[in-house]
Coordinates of C-alpha atoms and ligand atoms in Angstrom, one line a residue:
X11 CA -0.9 -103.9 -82.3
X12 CA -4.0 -105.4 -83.1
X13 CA -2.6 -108.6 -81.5
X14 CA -1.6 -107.9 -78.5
X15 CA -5.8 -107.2 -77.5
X16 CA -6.9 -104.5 -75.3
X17 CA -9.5 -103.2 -72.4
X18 CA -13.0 -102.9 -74.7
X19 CA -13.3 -99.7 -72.8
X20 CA -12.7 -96.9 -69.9
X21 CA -14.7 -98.9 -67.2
X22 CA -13.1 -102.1 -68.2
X23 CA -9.7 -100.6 -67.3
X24 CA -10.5 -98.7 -64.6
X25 CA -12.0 -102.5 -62.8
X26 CA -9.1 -104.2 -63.8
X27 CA -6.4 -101.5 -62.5
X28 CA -8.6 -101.4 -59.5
X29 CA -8.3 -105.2 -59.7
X30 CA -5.0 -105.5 -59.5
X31 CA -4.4 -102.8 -56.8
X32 CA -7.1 -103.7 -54.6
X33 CA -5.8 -107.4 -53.2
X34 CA -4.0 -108.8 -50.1
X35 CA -2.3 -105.5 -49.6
X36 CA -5.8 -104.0 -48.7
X37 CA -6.9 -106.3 -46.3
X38 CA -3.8 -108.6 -45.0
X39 CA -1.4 -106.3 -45.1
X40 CA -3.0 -103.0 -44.5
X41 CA -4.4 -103.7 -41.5
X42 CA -1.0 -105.4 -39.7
X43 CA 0.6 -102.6 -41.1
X44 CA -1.9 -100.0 -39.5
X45 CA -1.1 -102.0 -36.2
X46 CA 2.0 -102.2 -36.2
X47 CA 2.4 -98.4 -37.2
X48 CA 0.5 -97.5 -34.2
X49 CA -3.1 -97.3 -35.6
X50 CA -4.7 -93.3 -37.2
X51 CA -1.3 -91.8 -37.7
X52 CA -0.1 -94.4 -39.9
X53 CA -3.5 -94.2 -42.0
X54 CA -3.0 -90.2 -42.3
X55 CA 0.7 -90.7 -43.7
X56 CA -0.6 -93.7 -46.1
X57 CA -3.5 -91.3 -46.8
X58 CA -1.1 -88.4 -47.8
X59 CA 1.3 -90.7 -49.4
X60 CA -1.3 -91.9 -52.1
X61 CA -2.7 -89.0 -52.9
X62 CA 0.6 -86.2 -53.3
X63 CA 3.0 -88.6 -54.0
X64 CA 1.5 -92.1 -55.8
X65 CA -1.0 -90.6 -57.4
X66 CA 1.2 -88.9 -59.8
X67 CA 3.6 -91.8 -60.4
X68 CA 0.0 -93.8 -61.2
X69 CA -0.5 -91.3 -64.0
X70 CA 2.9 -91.5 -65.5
X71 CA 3.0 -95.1 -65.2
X72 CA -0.5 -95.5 -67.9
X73 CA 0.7 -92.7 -69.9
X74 CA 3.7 -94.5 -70.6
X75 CA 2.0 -97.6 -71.2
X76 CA -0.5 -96.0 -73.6
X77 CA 1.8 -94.1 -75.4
X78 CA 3.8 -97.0 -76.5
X79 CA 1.3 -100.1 -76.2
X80 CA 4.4 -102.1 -74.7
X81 CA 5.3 -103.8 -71.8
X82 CA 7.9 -101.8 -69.1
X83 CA 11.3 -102.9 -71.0
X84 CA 9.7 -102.1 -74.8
X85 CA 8.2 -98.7 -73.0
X86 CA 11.8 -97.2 -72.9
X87 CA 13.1 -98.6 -75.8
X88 CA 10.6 -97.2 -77.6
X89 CA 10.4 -94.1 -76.6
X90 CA 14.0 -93.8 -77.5
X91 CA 15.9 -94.5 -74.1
X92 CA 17.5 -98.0 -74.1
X93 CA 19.6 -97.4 -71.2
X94 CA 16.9 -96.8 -69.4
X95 CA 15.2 -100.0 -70.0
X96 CA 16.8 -101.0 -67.4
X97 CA 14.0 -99.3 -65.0
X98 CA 11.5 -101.3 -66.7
X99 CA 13.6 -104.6 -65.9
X100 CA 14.0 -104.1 -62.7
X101 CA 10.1 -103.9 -62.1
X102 CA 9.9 -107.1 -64.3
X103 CA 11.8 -108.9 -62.0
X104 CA 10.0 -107.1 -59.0
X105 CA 6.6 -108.0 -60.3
X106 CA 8.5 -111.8 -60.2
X107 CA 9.7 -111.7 -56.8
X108 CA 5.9 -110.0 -55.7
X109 CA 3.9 -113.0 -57.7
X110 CA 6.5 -115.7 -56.2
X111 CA 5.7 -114.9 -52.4
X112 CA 2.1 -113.6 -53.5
X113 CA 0.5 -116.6 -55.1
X114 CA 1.5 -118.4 -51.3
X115 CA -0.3 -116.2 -49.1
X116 CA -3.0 -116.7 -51.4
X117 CA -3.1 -119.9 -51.6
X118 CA -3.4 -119.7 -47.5
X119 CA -6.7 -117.0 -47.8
X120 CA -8.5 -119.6 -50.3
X121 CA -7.4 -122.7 -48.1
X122 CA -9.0 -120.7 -44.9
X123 CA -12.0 -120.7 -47.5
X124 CA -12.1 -124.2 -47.5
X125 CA -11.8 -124.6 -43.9
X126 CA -14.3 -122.1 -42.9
X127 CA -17.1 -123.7 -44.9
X128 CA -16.1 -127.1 -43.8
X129 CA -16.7 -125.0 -39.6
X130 CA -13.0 -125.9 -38.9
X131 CA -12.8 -122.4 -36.7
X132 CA -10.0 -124.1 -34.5
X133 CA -8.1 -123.4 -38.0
X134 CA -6.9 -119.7 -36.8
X135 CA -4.8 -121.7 -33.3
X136 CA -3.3 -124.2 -35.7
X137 CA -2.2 -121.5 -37.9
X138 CA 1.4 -122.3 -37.4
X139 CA 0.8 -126.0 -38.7
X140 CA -1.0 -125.0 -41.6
X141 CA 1.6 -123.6 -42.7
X142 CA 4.1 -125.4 -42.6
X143 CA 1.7 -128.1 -44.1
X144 CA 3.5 -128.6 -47.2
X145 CA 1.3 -130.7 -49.2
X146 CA -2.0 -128.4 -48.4
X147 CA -0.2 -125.0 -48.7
X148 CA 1.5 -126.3 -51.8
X149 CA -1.4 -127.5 -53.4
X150 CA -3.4 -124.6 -52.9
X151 CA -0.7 -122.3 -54.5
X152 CA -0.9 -124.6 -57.0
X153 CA -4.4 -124.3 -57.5
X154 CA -4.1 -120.5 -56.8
X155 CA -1.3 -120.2 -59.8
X156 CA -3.3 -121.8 -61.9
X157 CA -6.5 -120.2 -61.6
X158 CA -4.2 -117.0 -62.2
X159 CA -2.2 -118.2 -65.2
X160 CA -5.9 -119.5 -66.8
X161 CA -7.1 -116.2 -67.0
X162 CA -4.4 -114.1 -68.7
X163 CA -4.2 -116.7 -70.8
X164 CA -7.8 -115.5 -71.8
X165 CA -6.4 -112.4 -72.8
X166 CA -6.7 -109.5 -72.3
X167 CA -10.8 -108.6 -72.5
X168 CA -11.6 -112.0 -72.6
X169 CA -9.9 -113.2 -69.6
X170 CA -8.2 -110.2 -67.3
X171 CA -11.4 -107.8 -68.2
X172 CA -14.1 -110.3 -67.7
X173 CA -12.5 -111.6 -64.6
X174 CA -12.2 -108.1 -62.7
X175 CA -16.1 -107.5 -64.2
X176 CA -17.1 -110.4 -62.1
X177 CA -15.0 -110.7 -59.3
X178 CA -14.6 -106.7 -58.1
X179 CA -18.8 -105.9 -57.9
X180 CA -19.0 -109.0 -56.0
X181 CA -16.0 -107.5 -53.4
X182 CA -17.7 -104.7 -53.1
X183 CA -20.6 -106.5 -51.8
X184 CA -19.2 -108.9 -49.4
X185 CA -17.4 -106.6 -48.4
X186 CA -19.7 -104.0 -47.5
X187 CA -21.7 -106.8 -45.9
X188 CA -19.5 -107.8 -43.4
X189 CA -18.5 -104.2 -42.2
X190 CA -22.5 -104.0 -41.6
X191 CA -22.2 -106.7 -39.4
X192 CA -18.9 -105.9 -37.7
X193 CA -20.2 -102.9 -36.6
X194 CA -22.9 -104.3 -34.7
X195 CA -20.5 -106.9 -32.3
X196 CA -19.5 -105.6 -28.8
X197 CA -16.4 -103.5 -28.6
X198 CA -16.8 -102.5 -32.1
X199 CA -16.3 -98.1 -30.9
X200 CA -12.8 -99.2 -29.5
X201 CA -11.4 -100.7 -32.7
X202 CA -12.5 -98.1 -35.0
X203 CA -11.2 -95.5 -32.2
X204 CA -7.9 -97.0 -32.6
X205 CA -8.0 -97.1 -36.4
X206 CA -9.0 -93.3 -36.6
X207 CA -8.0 -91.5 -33.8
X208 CA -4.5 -90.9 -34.2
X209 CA -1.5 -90.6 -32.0
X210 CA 1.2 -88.9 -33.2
X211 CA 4.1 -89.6 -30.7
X212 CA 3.7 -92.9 -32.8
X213 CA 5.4 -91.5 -35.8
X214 CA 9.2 -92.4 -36.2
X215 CA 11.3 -93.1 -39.6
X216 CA 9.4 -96.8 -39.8
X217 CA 6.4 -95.6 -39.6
X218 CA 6.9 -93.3 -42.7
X219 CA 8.5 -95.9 -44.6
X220 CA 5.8 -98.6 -43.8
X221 CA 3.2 -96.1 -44.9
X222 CA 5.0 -95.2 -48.3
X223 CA 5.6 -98.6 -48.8
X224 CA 2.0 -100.0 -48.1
X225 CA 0.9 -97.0 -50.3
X226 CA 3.4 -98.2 -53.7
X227 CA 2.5 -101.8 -52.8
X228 CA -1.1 -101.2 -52.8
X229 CA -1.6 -99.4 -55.6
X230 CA 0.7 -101.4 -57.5
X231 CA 3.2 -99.3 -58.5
X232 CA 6.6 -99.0 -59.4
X233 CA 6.9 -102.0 -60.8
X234 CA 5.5 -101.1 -64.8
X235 CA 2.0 -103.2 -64.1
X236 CA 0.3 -99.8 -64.9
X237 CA 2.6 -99.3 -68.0
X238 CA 1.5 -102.6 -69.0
X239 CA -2.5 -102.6 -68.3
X240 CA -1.5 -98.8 -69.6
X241 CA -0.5 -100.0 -73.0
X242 CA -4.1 -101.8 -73.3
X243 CA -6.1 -98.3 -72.8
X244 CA -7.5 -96.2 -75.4
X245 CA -6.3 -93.4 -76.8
X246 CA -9.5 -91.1 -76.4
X247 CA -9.8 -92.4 -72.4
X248 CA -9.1 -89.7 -69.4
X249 CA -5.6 -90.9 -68.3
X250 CA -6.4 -88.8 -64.8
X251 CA -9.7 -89.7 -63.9
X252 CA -8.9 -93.2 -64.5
X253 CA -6.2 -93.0 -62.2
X254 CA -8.5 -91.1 -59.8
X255 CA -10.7 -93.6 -59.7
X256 CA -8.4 -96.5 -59.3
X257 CA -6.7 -94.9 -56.2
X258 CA -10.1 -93.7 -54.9
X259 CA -11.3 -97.3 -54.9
X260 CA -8.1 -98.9 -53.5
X261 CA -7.6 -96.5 -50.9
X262 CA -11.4 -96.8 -50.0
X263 CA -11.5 -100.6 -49.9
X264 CA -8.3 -100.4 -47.6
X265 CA -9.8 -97.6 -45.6
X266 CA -13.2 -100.0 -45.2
X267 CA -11.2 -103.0 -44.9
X268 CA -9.7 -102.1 -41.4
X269 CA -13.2 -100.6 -40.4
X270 CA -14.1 -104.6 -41.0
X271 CA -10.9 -105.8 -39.0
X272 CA -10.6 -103.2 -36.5
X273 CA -13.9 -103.8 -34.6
X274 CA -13.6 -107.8 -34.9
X275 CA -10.0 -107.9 -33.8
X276 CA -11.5 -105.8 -30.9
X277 CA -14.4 -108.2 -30.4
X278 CA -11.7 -110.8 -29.9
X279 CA -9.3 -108.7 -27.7
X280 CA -12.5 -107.6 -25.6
X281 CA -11.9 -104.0 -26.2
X282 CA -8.3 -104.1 -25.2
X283 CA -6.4 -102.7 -28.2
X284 CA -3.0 -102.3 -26.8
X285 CA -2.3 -105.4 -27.3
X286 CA -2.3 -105.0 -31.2
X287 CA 0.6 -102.5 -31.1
X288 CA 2.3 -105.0 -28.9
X289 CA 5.5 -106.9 -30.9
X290 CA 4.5 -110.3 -31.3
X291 CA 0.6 -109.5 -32.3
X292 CA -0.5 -108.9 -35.5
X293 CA 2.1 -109.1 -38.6
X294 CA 1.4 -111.8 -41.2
X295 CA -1.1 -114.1 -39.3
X296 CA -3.5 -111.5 -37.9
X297 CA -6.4 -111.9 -39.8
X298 CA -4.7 -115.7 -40.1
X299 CA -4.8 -116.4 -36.3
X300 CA -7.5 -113.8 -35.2
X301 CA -10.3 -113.6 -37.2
X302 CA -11.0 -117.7 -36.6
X303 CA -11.9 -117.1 -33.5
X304 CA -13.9 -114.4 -34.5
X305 CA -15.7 -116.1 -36.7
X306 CA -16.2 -119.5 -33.9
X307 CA -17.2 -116.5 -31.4
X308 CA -20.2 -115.8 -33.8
X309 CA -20.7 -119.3 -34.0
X310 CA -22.8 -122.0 -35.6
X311 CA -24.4 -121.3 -38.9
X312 CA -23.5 -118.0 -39.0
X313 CA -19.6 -117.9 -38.0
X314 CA -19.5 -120.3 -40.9
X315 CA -20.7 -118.0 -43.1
X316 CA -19.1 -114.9 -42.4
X317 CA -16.2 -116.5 -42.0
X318 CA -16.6 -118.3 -45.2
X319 CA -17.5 -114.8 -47.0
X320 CA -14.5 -113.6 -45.5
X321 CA -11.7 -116.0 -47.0
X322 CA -13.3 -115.6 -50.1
X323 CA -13.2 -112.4 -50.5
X324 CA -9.9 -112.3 -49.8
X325 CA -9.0 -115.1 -52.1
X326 CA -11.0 -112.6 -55.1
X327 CA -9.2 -109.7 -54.5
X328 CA -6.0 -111.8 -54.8
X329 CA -6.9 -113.2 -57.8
X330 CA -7.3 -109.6 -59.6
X331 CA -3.9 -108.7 -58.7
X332 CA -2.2 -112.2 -59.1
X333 CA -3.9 -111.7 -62.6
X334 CA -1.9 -108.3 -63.6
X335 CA 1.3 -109.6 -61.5
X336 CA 1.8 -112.4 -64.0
X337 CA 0.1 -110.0 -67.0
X338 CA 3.7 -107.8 -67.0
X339 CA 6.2 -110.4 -67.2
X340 CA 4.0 -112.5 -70.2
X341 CA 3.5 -109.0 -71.5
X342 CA 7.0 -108.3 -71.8
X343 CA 7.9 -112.1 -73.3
X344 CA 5.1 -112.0 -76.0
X345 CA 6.3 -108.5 -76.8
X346 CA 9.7 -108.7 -76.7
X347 CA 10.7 -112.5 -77.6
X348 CA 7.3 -112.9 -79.8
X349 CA 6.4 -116.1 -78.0
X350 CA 2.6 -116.7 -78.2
X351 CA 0.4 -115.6 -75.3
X352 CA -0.6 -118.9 -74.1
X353 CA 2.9 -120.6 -74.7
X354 CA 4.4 -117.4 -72.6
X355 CA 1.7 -117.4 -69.7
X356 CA 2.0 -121.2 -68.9
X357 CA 6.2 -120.8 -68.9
X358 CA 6.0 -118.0 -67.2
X359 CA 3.7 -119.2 -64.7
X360 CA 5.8 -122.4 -64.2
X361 CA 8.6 -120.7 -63.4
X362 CA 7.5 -118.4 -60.9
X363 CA 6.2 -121.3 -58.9
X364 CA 9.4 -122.5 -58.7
X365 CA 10.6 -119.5 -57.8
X366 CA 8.1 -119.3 -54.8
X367 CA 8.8 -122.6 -53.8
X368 CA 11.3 -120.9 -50.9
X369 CA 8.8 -118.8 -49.9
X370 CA 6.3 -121.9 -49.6
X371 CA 9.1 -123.4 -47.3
X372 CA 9.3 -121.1 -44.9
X373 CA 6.2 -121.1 -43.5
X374 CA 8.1 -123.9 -40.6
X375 CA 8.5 -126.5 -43.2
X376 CA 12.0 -125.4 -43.5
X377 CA 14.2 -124.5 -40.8
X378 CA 16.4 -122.7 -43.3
X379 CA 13.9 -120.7 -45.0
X380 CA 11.9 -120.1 -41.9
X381 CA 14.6 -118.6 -40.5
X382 CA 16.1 -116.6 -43.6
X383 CA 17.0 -113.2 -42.8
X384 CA 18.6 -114.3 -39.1
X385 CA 20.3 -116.7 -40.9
X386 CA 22.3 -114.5 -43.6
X387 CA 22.3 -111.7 -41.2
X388 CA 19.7 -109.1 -42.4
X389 CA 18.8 -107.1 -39.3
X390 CA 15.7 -108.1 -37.6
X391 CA 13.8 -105.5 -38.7
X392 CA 12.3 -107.8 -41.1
X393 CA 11.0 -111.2 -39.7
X394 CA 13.1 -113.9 -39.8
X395 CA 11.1 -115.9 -42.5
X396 CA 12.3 -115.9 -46.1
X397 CA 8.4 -115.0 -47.7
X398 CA 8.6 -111.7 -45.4
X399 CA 12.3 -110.9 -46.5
X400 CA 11.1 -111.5 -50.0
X401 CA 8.0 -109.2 -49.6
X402 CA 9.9 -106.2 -47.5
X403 CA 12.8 -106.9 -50.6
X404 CA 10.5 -106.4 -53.4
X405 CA 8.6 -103.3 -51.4
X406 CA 12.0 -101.1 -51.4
X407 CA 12.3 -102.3 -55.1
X408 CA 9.1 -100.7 -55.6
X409 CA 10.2 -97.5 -54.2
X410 CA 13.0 -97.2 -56.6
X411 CA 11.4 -98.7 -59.2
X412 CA 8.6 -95.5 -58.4
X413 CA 11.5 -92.7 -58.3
X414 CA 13.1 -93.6 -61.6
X415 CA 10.0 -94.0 -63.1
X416 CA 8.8 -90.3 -61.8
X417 CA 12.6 -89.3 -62.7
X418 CA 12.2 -90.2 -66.3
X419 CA 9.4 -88.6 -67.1
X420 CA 9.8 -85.6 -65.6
X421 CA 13.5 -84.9 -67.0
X422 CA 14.9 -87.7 -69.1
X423 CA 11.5 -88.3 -71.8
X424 CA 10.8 -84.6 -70.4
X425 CA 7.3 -83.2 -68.7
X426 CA 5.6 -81.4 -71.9
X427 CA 5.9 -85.2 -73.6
X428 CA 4.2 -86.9 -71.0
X429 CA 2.1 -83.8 -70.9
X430 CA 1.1 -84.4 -74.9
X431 CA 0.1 -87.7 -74.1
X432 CA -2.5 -87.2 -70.9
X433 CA -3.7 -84.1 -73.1
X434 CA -5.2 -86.9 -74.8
X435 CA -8.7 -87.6 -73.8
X436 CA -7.7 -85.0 -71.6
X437 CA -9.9 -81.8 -72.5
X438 CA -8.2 -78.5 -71.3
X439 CA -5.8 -80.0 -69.7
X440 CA -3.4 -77.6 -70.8
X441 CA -4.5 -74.7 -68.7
X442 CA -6.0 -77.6 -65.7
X443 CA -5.0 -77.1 -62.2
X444 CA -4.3 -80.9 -62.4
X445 CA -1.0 -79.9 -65.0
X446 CA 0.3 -77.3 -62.3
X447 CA 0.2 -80.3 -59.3
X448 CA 1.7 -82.5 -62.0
X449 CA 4.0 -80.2 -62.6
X450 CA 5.5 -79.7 -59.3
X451 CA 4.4 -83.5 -57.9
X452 CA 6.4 -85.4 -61.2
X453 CA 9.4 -83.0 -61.8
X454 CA 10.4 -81.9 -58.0
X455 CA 8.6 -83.6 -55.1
X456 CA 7.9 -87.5 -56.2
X457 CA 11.4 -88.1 -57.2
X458 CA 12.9 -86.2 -54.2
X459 CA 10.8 -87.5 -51.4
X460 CA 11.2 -91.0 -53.1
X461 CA 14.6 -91.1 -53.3
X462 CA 15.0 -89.6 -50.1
X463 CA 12.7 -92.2 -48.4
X464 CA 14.2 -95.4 -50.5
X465 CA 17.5 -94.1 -49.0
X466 CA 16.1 -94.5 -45.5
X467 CA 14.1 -97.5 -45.6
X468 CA 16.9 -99.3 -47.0
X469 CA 19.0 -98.6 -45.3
X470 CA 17.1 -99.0 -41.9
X471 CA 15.4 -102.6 -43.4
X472 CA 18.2 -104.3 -44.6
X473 CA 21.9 -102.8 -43.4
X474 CA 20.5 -101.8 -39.8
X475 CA 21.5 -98.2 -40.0
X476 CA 19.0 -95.8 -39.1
X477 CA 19.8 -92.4 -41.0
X478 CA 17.3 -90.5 -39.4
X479 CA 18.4 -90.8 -35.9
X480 CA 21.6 -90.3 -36.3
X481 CA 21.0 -86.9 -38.1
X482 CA 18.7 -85.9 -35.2
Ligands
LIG2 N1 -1.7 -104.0 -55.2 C1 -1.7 -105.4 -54.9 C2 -2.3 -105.5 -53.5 O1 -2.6 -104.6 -52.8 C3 -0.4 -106.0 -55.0 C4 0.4 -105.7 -56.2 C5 1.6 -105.0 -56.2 C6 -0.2 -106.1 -57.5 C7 2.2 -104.7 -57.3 C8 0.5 -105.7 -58.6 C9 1.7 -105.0 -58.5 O2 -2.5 -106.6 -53.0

């Protein structure tokens, strides 16, 4: 065991867990998602979602992990269920598909970093071009992969540990920093108004799957990356604070992310935030196209360095989760086919470039792959372009991926064993109130709302049925 390294302790953990959940999904996705979801109503449901539902799928993920120090696949094998290693491939492969189309949009946020210091702000209009740029957008995944790959293959307190030590404190800052300031531009009231006042004609069956989804994607789970920075925690560490205070600071950098976007996307639109509920506006490119202009609006010396803070920011957050998205697959190849780390994170590495060479494609580069999902048919409920097909692919996954993992625990390992191990570090949680909401939330409610919901958003997503109307 002693090979395989470890977190040097609870806070080390707890910033690269938070690492790894808090990335693009907090402030690219989240606030598209929060648009297109019709503003405060969808941040309630995401809200709810975390805390009842993900939550509890958080802690059974890193009890898991810790009980078995293994990777997903090893997880069930040892704990005596081969057949249901199966679960753990499956997020294997997810946390493949996720890295793939990842590792792209990245490379976008840290290219954006390179254009905003150099004052390009015309960058944000000419989004569409950089792009489908190939040779920039390529070699800044390139550059963003192997940043990635060069600190796993650090290990894990030397390079994951060290990395999220560094990198999340100085989030925190910049990010703090710029809400400061976007609060002070004209129109900031009517973006945060629409962020957190909420309307809830706006609720309908995509709504509740974009907010379960958003919550699983951003707190990465369901795919076994907690089982895996799970197997590196110690055995005398709280297994529920920890995973209080990694969904307390993902959900509240999400939460101030959008009061960062909200009031500069409202700065741009001059108060007029219909438009960002408007098809067409927002999705992938609006912090892309928007927050440019933004940033030129501010102008001069200072538009180049918000904007500047801005990109990088984003491009740190990705890093931390780019970092435990490649950690799970080199996990499971160390562990499993006892290659050495370094051998196993450059292969591994290699190969999901490769594999997210399609997604790098479609940014216009390729009509094919630009045009993905229209082309084999998949209803237009996911854009067109074969990254977004990809990314709304491996977000079901992780819904599954989340149900079965809830499911196992609760009836296949059974609840008092996964009690056992978060009694651990744990004292009195016997008699806690925290066993009783696990009790209910692990065995009964997570898998059955889960299921339920992965049902729906399937089906709705990717065959074009929509369940819920035609019951109603
Ligand atoms: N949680 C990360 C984000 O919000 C993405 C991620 C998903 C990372 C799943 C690891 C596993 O950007």
């Amino acid at each position: 065991m002693a090979s395989r390294g470890g977190f040097s302790n609870k806070l080390g953990f707890i910033l690269a867990a938070a690492g790894s959940a808090v990335g693009l999904g907090n402030i690219w996705k989240f606030p598209f998602e929060v648009g297109n979801g019709g503003g405060a109503a969808f941040v309630l449901l995401y809200l709810s979602f975390c805390f009842i539902l993900c939550f509890p799928v958080m802690i059974t993920e890193i009890a898991i992990g810790r009980k078995t120090s293994l990777n997903p696949v090893g997880a069930f094998n040892a704990l005596g269920f081969k057949n249901w290693n199966i679960v753990g491939k499956l997020g294997i492969l997810c946390g493949v598909l996720i890295l793939s189309f990842y590792n792209v949009v990245a490379g976008w946020a840290f290219g954006y970093f390179v254009e905003m210091v150099q004052g390009h702000f015309d960058i944000g209009q000419k989004f569409g071009g950089f792009i489908s740029n190939i040779v920039k957008v390529g070699g800044y995944a390139v550059i963003f992969m192997f940043s990635t790959a060069f600190i796993v293959s650090k290990g894990v307190s030397g390079g994951i540990e060290k990395a999220a030590k560094i990198l999340m404190p100085t989030l925190i800052i910049m990010i703090l920093g710029l809400v400061a300031y976007a609060m002070t531009l004209p129109n900031a009231t009517k973006g945060i108004s629409f962020y957190l006042v909420p309307d809830f004609s706006e609720i309908n069956i995509n709504v509740i799957g974009g907010a379960l989804r958003q919550a699983f994607f951003s707190l990465s789970l369901g795919m076994g990356a907690l089982i895996t920075y799970g197997s590196y925690v110690g055995k005398d560490d709280n297994i529920v604070s920890s995973a209080a205070y990694i969904t307390l600071m993902d959900v509240g950098i999400a939460f101030i992310a959008g009061l960062m976007i909200f009031p500069f996307v409202a700065f741009n639109l001059g108060g007029d935030m219909q438009q960002v509920t408007e098809p067409g506006f927002g999705g992938p490119g609006l912090i892309f196209v928007t927050l440019p202009s933004v940033f030129e609006n501010i102008g001069g010396a200072l538009g180049i360095i918000i904007g500047s803070l801005f990109f990088l920011l984003l491009s740190f957050a990705a890093l931390t989760s780019t970092v435990s998205l490649l950690e799970v697959p080199v996990a499971y190849v160390v562990d499993e086919h006892k290659v050495n780390r370094n051998k196993a994170v450059w292969l591994v590495a290699g190969i999901i470039f490769i594999l997210g060479i399609p997604s790098l494609l479609s940014g216009g580069y390729s009509e094919f792959f630009s045009n993905f999902s229209r082309i084999i048919g998949v209803p237009e409920v996911i854009d067109g372009d074969f990254l977004s097909f990809v990314a709304a692919l491996a977000d079901v996954l992780l819904l599954l991926g989340g149900c079965l993992i809830v499911f196992f625990a609760g009836h296949v390992w059974k609840k008092h064993n996964l009690d056992a191990e978060i009694s651990q570090g744990f004292e009195g949680y016997e008699k806690s109130f925290v066993k009783k909401f696990l009790n209910f939330t692990i065995t009964i409610l997570s898998p059955i709302i889960l299921a339920i919901l992965f049902i729906l958003v399937f089906f709705n997503n990717f065959i074009g049925i929509d369940i819920m109307s035609m019951i109603s």
